[in-house]
Short mmCIF file of C-alpha atoms in Angstrom, two decimals:
data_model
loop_
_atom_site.label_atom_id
_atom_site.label_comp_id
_atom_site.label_asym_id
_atom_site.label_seq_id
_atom_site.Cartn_x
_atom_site.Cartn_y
_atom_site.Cartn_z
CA UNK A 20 -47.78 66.56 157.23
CA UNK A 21 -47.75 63.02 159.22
CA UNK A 22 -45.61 60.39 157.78
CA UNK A 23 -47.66 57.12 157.06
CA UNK A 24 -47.01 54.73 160.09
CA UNK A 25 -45.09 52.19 158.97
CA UNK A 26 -45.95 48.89 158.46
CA UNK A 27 -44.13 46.16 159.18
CA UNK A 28 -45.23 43.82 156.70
CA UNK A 29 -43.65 45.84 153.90
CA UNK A 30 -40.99 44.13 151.62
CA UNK A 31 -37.90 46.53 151.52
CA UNK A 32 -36.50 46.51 148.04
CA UNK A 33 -32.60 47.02 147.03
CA UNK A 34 -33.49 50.56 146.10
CA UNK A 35 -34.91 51.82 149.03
CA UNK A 36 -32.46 49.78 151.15
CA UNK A 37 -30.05 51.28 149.40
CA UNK A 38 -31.74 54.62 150.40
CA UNK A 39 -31.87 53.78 154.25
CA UNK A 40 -28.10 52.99 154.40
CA UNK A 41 -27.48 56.47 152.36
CA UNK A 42 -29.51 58.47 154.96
CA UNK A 43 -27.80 56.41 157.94
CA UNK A 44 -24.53 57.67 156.42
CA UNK A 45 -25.50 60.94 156.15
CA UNK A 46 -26.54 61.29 159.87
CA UNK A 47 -22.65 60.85 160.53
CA UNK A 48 -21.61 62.93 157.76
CA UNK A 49 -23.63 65.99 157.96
CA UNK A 50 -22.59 68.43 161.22
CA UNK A 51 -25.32 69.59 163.10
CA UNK A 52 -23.98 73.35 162.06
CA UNK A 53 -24.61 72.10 158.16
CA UNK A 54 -28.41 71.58 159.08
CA UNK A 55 -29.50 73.77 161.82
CA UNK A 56 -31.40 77.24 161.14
CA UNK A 57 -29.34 79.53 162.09
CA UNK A 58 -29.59 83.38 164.11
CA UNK A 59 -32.64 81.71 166.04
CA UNK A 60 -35.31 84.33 167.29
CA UNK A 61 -33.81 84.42 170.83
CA UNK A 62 -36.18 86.24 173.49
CA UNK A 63 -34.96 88.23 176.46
CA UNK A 64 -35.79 86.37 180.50
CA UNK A 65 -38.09 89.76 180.98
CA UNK A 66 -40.15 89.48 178.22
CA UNK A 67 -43.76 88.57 178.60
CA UNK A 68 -45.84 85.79 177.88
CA UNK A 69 -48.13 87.09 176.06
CA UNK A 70 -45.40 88.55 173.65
CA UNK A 71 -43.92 85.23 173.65
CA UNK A 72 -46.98 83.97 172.12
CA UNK A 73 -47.10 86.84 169.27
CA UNK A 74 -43.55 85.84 168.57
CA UNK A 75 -44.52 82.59 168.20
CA UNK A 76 -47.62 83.19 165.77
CA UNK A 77 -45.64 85.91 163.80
CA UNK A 78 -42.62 84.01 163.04
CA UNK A 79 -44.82 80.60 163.06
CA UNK A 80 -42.58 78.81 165.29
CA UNK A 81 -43.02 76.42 168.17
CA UNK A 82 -40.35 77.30 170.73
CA UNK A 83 -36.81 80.12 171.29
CA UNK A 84 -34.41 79.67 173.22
CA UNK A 85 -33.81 82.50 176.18
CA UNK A 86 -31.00 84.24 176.25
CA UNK A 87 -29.49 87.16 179.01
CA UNK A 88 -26.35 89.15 178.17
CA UNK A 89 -25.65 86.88 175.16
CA UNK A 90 -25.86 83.36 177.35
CA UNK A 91 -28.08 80.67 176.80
CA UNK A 92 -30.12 80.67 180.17
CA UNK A 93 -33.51 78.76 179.34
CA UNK A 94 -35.81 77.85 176.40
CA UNK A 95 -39.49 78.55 176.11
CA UNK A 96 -41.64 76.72 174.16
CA UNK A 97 -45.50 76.32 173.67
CA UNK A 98 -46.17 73.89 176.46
CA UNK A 99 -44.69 76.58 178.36
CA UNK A 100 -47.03 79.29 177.00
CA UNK A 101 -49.81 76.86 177.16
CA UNK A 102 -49.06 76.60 181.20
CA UNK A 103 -48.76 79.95 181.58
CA UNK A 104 -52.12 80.27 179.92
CA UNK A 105 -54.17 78.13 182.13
CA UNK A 106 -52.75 80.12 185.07
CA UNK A 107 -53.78 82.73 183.36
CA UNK A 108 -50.79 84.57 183.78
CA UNK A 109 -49.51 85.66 180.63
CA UNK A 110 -48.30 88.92 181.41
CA UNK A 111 -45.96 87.04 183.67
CA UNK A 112 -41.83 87.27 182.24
CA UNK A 113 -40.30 84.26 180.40
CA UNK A 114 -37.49 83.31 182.94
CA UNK A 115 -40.69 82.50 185.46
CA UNK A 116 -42.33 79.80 182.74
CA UNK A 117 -39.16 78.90 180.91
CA UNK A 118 -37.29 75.24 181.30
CA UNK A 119 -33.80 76.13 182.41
CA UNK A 120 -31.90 72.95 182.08
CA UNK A 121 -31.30 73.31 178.42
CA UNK A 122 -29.50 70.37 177.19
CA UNK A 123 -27.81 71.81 173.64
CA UNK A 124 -25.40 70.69 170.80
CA UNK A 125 -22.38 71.81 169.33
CA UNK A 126 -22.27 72.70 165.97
CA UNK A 127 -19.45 70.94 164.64
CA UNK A 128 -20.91 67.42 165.80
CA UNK A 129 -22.82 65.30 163.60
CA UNK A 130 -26.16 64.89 163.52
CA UNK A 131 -26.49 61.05 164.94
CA UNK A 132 -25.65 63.21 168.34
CA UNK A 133 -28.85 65.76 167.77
CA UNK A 134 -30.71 62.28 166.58
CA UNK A 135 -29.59 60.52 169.64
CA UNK A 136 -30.85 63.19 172.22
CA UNK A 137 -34.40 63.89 170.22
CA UNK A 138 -34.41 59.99 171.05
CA UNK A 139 -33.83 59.72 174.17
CA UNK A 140 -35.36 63.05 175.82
CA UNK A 141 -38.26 63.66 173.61
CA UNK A 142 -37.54 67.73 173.37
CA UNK A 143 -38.95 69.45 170.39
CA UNK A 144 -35.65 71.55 169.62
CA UNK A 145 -32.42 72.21 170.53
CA UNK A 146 -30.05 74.89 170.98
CA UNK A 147 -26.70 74.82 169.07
CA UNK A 148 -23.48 76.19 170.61
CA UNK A 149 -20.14 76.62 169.65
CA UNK A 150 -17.25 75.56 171.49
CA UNK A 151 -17.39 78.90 173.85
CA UNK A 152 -21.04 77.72 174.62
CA UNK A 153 -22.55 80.61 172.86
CA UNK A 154 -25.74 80.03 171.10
CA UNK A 155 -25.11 80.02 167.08
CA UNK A 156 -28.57 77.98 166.51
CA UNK A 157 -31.30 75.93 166.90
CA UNK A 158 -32.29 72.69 165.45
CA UNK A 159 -35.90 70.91 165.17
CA UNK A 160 -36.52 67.21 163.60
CA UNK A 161 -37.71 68.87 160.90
CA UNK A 162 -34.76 70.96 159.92
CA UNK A 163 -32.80 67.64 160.10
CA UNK A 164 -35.36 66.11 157.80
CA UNK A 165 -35.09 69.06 155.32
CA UNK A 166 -31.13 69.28 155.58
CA UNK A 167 -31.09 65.25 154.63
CA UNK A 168 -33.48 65.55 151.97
CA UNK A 169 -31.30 68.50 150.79
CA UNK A 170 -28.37 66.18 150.76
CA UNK A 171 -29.83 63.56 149.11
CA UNK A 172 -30.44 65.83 145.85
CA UNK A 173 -26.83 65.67 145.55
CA UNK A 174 -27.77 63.82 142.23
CA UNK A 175 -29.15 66.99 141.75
CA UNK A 176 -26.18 68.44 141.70
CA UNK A 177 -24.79 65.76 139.00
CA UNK A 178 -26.88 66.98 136.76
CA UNK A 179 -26.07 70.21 137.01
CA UNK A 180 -22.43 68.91 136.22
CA UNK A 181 -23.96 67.16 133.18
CA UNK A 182 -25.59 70.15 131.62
CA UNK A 183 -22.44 72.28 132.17
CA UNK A 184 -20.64 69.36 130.17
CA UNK A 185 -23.03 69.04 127.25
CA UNK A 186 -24.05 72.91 127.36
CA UNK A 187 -20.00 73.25 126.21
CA UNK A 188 -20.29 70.18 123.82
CA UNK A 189 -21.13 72.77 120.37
CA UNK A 190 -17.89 74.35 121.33
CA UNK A 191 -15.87 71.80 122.06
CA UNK A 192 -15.89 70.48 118.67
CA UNK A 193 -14.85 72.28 115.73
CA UNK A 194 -16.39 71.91 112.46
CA UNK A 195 -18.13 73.98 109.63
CA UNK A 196 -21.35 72.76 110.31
CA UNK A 197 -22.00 70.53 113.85
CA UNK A 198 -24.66 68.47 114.79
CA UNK A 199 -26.30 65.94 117.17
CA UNK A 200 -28.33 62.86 116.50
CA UNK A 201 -29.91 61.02 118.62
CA UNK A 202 -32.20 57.77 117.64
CA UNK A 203 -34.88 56.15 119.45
CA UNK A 204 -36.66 52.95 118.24
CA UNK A 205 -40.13 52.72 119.30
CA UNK A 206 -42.04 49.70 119.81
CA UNK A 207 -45.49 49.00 118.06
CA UNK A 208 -48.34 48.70 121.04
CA UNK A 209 -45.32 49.60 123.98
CA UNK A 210 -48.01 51.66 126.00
CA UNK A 211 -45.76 51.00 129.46
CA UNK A 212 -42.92 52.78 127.86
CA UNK A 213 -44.76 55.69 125.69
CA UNK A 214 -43.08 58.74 126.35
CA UNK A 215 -39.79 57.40 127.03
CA UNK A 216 -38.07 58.85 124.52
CA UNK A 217 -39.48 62.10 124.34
CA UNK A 218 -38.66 62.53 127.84
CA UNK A 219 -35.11 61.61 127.13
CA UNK A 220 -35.24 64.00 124.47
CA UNK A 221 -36.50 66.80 126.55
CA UNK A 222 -33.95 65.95 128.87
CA UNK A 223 -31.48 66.13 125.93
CA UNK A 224 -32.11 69.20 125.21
CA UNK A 225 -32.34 70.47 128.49
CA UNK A 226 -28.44 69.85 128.82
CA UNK A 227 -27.39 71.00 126.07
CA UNK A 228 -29.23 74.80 127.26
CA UNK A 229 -32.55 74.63 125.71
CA UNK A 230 -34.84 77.63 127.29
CA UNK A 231 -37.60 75.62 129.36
CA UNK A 232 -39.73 77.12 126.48
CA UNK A 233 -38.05 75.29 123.27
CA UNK A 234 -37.69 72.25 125.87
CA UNK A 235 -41.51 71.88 126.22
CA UNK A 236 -42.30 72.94 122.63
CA UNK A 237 -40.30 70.31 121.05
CA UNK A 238 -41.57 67.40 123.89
CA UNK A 239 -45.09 67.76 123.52
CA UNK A 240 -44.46 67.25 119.53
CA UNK A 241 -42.39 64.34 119.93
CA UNK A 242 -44.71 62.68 122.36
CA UNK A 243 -47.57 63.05 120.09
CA UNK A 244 -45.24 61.87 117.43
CA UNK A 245 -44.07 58.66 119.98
CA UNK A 246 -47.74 57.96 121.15
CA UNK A 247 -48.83 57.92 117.13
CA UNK A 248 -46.11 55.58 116.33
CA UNK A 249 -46.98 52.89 119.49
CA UNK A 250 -50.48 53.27 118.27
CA UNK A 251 -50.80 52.87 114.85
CA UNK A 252 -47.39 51.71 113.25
CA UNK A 253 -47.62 48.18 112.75
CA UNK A 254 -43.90 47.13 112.66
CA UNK A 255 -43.14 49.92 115.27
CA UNK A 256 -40.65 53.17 114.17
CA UNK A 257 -37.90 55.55 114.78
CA UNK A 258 -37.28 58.82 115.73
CA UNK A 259 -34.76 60.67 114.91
CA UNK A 260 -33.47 64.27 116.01
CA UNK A 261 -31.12 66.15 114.64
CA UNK A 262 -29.93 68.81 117.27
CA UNK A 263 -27.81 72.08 116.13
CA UNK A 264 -27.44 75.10 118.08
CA UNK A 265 -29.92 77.00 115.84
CA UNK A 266 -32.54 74.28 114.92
CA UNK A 267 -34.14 70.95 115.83
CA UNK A 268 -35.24 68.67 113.41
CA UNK A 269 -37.07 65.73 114.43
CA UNK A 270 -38.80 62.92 112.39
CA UNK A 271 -40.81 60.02 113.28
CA UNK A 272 -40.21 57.39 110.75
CA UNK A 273 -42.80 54.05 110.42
CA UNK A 274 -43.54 51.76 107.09
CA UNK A 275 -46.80 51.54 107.63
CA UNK A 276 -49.55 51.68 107.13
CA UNK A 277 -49.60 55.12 105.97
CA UNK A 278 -51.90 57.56 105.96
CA UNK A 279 -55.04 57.35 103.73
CA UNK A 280 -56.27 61.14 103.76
CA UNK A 281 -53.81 63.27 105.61
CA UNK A 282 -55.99 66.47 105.19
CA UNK A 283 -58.42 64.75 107.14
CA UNK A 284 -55.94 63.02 109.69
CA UNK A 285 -55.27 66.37 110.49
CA UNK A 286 -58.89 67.68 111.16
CA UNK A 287 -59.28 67.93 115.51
CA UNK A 288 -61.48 65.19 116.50
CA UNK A 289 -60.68 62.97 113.13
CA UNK A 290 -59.00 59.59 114.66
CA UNK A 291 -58.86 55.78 113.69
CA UNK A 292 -57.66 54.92 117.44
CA UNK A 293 -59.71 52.22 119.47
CA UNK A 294 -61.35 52.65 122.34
CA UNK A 295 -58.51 51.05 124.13
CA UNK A 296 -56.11 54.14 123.11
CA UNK A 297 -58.70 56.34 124.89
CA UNK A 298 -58.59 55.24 128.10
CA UNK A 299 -54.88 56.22 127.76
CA UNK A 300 -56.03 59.86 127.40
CA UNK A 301 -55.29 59.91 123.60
CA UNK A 302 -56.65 59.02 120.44
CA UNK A 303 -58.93 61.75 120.42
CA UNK A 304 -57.85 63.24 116.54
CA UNK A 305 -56.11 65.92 117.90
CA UNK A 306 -52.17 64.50 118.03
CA UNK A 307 -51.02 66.33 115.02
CA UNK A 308 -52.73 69.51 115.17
CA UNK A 309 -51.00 69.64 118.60
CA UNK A 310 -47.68 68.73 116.93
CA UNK A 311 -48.26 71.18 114.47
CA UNK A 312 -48.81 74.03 117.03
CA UNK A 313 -45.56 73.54 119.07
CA UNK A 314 -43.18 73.61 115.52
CA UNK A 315 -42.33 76.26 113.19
CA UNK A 316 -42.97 73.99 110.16
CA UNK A 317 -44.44 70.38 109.68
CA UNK A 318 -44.33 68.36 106.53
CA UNK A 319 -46.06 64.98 106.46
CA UNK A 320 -44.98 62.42 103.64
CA UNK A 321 -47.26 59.35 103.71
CA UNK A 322 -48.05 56.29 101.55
CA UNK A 323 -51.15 54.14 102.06
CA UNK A 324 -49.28 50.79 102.92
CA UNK A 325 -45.78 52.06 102.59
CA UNK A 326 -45.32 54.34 105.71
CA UNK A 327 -45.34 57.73 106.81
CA UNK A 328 -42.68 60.34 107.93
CA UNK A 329 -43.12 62.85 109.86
CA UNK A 330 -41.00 65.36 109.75
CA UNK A 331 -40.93 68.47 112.16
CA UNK A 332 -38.49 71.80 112.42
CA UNK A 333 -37.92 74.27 115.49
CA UNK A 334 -35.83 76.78 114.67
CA UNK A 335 -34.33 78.84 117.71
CA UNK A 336 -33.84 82.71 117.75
CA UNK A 337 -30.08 83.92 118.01
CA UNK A 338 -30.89 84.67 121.65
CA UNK A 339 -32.04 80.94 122.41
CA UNK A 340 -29.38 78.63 120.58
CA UNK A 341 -28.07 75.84 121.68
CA UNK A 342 -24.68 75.68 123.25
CA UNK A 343 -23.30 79.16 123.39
CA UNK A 344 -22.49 79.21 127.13
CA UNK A 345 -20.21 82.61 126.96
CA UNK A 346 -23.26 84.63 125.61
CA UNK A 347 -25.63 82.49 128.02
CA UNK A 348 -23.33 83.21 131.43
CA UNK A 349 -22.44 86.61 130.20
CA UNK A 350 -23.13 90.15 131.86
CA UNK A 351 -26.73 91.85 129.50
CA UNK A 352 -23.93 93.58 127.31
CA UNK A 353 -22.37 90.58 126.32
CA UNK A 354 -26.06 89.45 125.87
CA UNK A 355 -27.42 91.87 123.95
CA UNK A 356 -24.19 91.44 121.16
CA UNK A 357 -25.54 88.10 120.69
CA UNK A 358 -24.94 88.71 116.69
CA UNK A 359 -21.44 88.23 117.13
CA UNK A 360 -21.26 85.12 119.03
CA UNK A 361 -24.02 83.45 117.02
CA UNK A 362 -22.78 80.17 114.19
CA UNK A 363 -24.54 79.05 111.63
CA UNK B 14 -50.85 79.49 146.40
CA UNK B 15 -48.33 77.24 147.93
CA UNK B 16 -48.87 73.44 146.99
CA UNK B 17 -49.10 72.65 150.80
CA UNK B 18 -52.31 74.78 151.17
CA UNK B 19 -53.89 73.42 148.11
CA UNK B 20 -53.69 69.84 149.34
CA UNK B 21 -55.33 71.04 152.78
CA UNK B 22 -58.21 72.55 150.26
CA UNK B 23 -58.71 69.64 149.06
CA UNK B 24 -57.88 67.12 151.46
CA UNK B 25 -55.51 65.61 149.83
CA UNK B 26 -53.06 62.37 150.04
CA UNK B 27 -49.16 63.21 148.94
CA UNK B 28 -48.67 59.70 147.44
CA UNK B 29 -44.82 60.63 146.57
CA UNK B 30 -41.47 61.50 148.37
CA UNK B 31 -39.03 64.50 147.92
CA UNK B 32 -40.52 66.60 145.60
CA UNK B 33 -40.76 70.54 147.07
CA UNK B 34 -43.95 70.79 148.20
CA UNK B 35 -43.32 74.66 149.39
CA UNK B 36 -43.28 75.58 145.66
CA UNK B 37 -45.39 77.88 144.37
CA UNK B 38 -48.44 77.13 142.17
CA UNK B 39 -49.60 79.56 139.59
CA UNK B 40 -53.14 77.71 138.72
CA UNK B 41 -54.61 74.74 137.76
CA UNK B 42 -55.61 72.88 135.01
CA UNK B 43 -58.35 69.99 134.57
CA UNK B 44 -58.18 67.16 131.71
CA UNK B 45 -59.44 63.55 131.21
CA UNK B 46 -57.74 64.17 127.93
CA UNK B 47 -53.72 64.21 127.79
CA UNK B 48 -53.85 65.76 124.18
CA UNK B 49 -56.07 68.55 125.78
CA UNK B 50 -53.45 68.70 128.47
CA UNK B 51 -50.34 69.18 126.03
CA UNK B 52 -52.16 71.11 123.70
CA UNK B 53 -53.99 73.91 126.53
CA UNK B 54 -52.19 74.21 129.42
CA UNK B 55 -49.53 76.56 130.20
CA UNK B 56 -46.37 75.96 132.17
CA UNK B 57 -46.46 75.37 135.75
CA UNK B 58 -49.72 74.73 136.54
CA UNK B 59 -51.22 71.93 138.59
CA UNK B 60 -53.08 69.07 136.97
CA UNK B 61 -56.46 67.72 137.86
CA UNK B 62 -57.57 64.56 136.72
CA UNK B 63 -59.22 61.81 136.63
CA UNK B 64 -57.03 59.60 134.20
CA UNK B 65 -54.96 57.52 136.77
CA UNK B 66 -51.96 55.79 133.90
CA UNK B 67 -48.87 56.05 133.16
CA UNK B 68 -49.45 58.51 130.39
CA UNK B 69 -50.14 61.34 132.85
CA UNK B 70 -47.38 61.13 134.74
CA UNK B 71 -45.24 61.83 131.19
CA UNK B 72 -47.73 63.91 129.81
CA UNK B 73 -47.09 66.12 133.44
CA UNK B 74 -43.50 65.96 132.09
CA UNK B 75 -43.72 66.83 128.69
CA UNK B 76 -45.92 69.56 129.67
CA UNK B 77 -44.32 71.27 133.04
CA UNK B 78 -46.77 70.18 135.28
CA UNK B 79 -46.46 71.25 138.66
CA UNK B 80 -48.09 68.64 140.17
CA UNK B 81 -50.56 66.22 139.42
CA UNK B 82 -54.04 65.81 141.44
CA UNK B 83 -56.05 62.57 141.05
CA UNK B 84 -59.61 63.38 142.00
CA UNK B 85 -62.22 60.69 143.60
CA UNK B 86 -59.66 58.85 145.41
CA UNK B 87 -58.17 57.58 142.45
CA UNK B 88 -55.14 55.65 142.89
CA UNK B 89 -51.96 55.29 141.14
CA UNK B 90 -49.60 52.11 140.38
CA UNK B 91 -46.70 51.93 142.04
CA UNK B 92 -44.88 52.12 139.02
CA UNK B 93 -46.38 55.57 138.25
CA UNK B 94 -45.31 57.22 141.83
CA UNK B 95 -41.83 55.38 141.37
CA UNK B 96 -41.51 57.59 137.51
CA UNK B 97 -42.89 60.64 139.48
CA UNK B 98 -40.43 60.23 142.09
CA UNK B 99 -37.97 60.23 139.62
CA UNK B 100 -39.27 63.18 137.95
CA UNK B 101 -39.87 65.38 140.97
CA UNK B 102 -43.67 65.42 140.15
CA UNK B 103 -45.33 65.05 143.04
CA UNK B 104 -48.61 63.16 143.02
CA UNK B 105 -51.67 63.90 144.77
CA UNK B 106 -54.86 61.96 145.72
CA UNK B 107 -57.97 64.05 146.64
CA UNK B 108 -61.50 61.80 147.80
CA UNK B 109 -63.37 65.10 145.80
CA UNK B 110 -64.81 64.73 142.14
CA UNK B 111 -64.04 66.75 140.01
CA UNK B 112 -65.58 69.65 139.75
CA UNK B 113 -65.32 69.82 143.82
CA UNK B 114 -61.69 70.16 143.30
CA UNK B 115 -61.72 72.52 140.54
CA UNK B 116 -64.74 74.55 142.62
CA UNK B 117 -62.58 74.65 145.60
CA UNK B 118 -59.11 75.77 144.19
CA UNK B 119 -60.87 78.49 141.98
CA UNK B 120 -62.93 79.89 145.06
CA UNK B 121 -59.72 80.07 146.32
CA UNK B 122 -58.30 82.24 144.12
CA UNK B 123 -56.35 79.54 142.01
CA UNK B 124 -56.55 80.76 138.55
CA UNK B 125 -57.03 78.69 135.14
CA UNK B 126 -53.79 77.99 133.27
CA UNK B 127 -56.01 76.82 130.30
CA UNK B 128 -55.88 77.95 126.97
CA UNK B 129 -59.15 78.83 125.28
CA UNK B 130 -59.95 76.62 122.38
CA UNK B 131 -58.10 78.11 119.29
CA UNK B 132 -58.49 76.89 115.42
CA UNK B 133 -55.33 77.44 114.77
#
């Protein structure tokens, strides 16, 4: 895929500043050897042309380097192939089309020195070497691209750190009966920010080891449940969840202005929300029949001009609850006596 | 189908940076509706819409969207590619309607990750 030229006109922010510098740094701390792909499909001077080119197609790359009695002697690539094509001469051996002044790498530079030569001498890849000069690589723009955008999910990495932390949080503390609230005020028409605290709730629950299943259940709920309180609750609301390791409890709190007919609030298609809501993608009377689907129980207490809670219940199976990182890391035995590890 | 050949099908414009684009996708999924979207689609599967606010980017979250395809060139705010970035949901802009798109992935052998319509 081609990058979009870029234009010069464009105002650099802080962020992606901040960005550039990170991916300058990188280019001196990664080694070539971090980024390269390695045991490269190396072809033999005496193999044909026309083999090179099935190579090529079967392994869908673009150029090998040559290699005779483990040395690096040449590299062929496609213009070469393309060459030997128009002489029509592909049954003619490698070391006859190949370009033998290979200039290569070593592996334990950094990659500004791979950047600096795909600069300056416009080659499409490069053989690595080690310090004997024998070939432990090759290395393309793209794999440089890839092994930067690899390092830059380092923050990727932090949040693995982060679940590991909160995953051990249940166990950490000690108590009959332990649980985790979290509270989230929501704003009365805050359309920009709907669905920011459901997705810090997902992400909540995420860390602490909710199965991607429980994760998704209890976000589309709360969303519904955020979207319903931006739309219709005149001062605005809360929501509150209550996290244990064996159940979720969530409520959406507002005082007013209530529900009228909740029977019929429920009914798909039944909604009071304005056209403007639509164009949002909601509004369309089926919010809390979707709530209701992702929860094991629902209860809805509202007065006409007093308010409404909402209040909604996962409960997780012994095998899914929260926090219980020996029987979660564990071997299938360990697994499968789940009984014994499980708190209530 | 990897997401890189489903963008060629449907000629389509990555609009955001970083995301794996060499992930698999297991089908699709098309919606106007965000309520349809949380309440029918499954897990993984790549939206198709023509809804073009913020609410489908977090309606892609709250719903494990794969990926989210704008049909008829529709374009999102900068502020909706910069959440998506965020998010690892990559965002895609195809010139096709509609029902192009969805013709073209299912002749491909994309399947529907859409829940029939249930009462309950």
């Amino acid at each position: 895929m081609d990058a979009e030229p870029l234009r010069t006109d464009r105002v650099i922010t802080d962020g992606a500043a901040n960005l550039i510098s990170r991916v300058e740094e990188l280019a001196y701390e990664l080694t070539i050897a971090e980024v390269m792909s390695r045991d490269p499909r190396a072809i033999a001077p005496g193999t044909k042309m026309g083999e090179v080119m099935e190579t090529f197609r079967e392994a869908r790359i673009s150029g090998a380097p040559v290699v005779a009695n483990g040395e690096l002697v040449g590299i062929v690539s496609l213009e070469d192939l393309i060459r030997a094509l128009r002489e029509s001469n592909i049954q003619a051996p490698v070391g006859e089309y190949m370009t033998r002044m290979v200039l290569t790498v070593k592996a334990h530079s950094p990659l500004i020195e791979a950047l600096k030569v795909f600069e300056q001498r416009h080659v499409g890849r490069l053989p690595v070497v080690d310090d004997d000069n024998r070939l432990v690589g090759i290395i393309t723009k793209g794999d440089i691209t890839s092994g930067v955008m690899r390092a830059l999910q380092y923050d990727y990495q932090e949040e693995e750190v982060r679940k590991y932390r909160a995953r051990h949080l249940f166990e950490d503390i000690v108590s009959d009966r332990t649980s985790l609230t979290l509270r989230y005020k929501i704003a009365h028409g805050a359309f920009a920010q709907g669905g920011n605290a459901s997705s810090h709730i997902k992400r909540a629950l995420l860390r602490l080891g909710a199965s991607p299943q429980i994760a998704r259940r209890c976000g589309i709920a709360i969303y519904e449940a955020e979207m319903n309180l931006i739309i219709h609750a005149t001062n605005g609301g809360m929501i509150r969840i209550e996290i244990e390791p064996h159940r979720i409890l969530m409520e959406a709190i507002d005082d007013g202005p209530g529900i009228y007919d909740v029977e019929q609030a429920m009914q798909p298609g039944y909604s009071t929300a304005p056209d403007s809501i639509r164009e949002l993608g909601f509004g369309a009377g089926m919010g809390l029949k979707n709530i209701q689907r992702c929860v094991d129980d629902m209860y809805i207490d509202s007065t006409p001009g007093r308010g409404t809670r909402l209040e909604l219940r996962i409960n997780m199976p012994p095998q899914e609850s929260l926090g219980d990182a020996a029987r979660k890391t564990g071997t299938t035995e360990e697994r499968d006596d789940h009984t014994t590890n499980h708190r209530r | 189908m990897k997401l890189t050949e489903l963008i060629q099908l449907i000629d389509g414009a990555v609009l955001t940076r970083g995301a794996d684009l060499n992930r698999d996708v297991r089908g699709g999924c098309g919606a106007d509706l965000m309520s349809d979207v949380l309440a029918y689609s499954q897990p993984d599967a790549v939206l198709l819409t023509g809804l073009c606010t913020s609410q489908v980017v977090r309606t892609a979250m709250m719903a494990d969207v794969a990926a989210i395809i704008f049909v008829r060139d529709k374009q999102p705010t900068e502020e909706m590619i910069q959440l998506a970035n965020r998010e690892q949901i990559p965002l895609i802009s195809s010139p096709h309607g509609m029902f192009e798109v969805c013709g073209r992935l299912h002749n491909a052998g994309l399947q529907s990750l859409e829940h029939a319509y249930d009462e309950g």
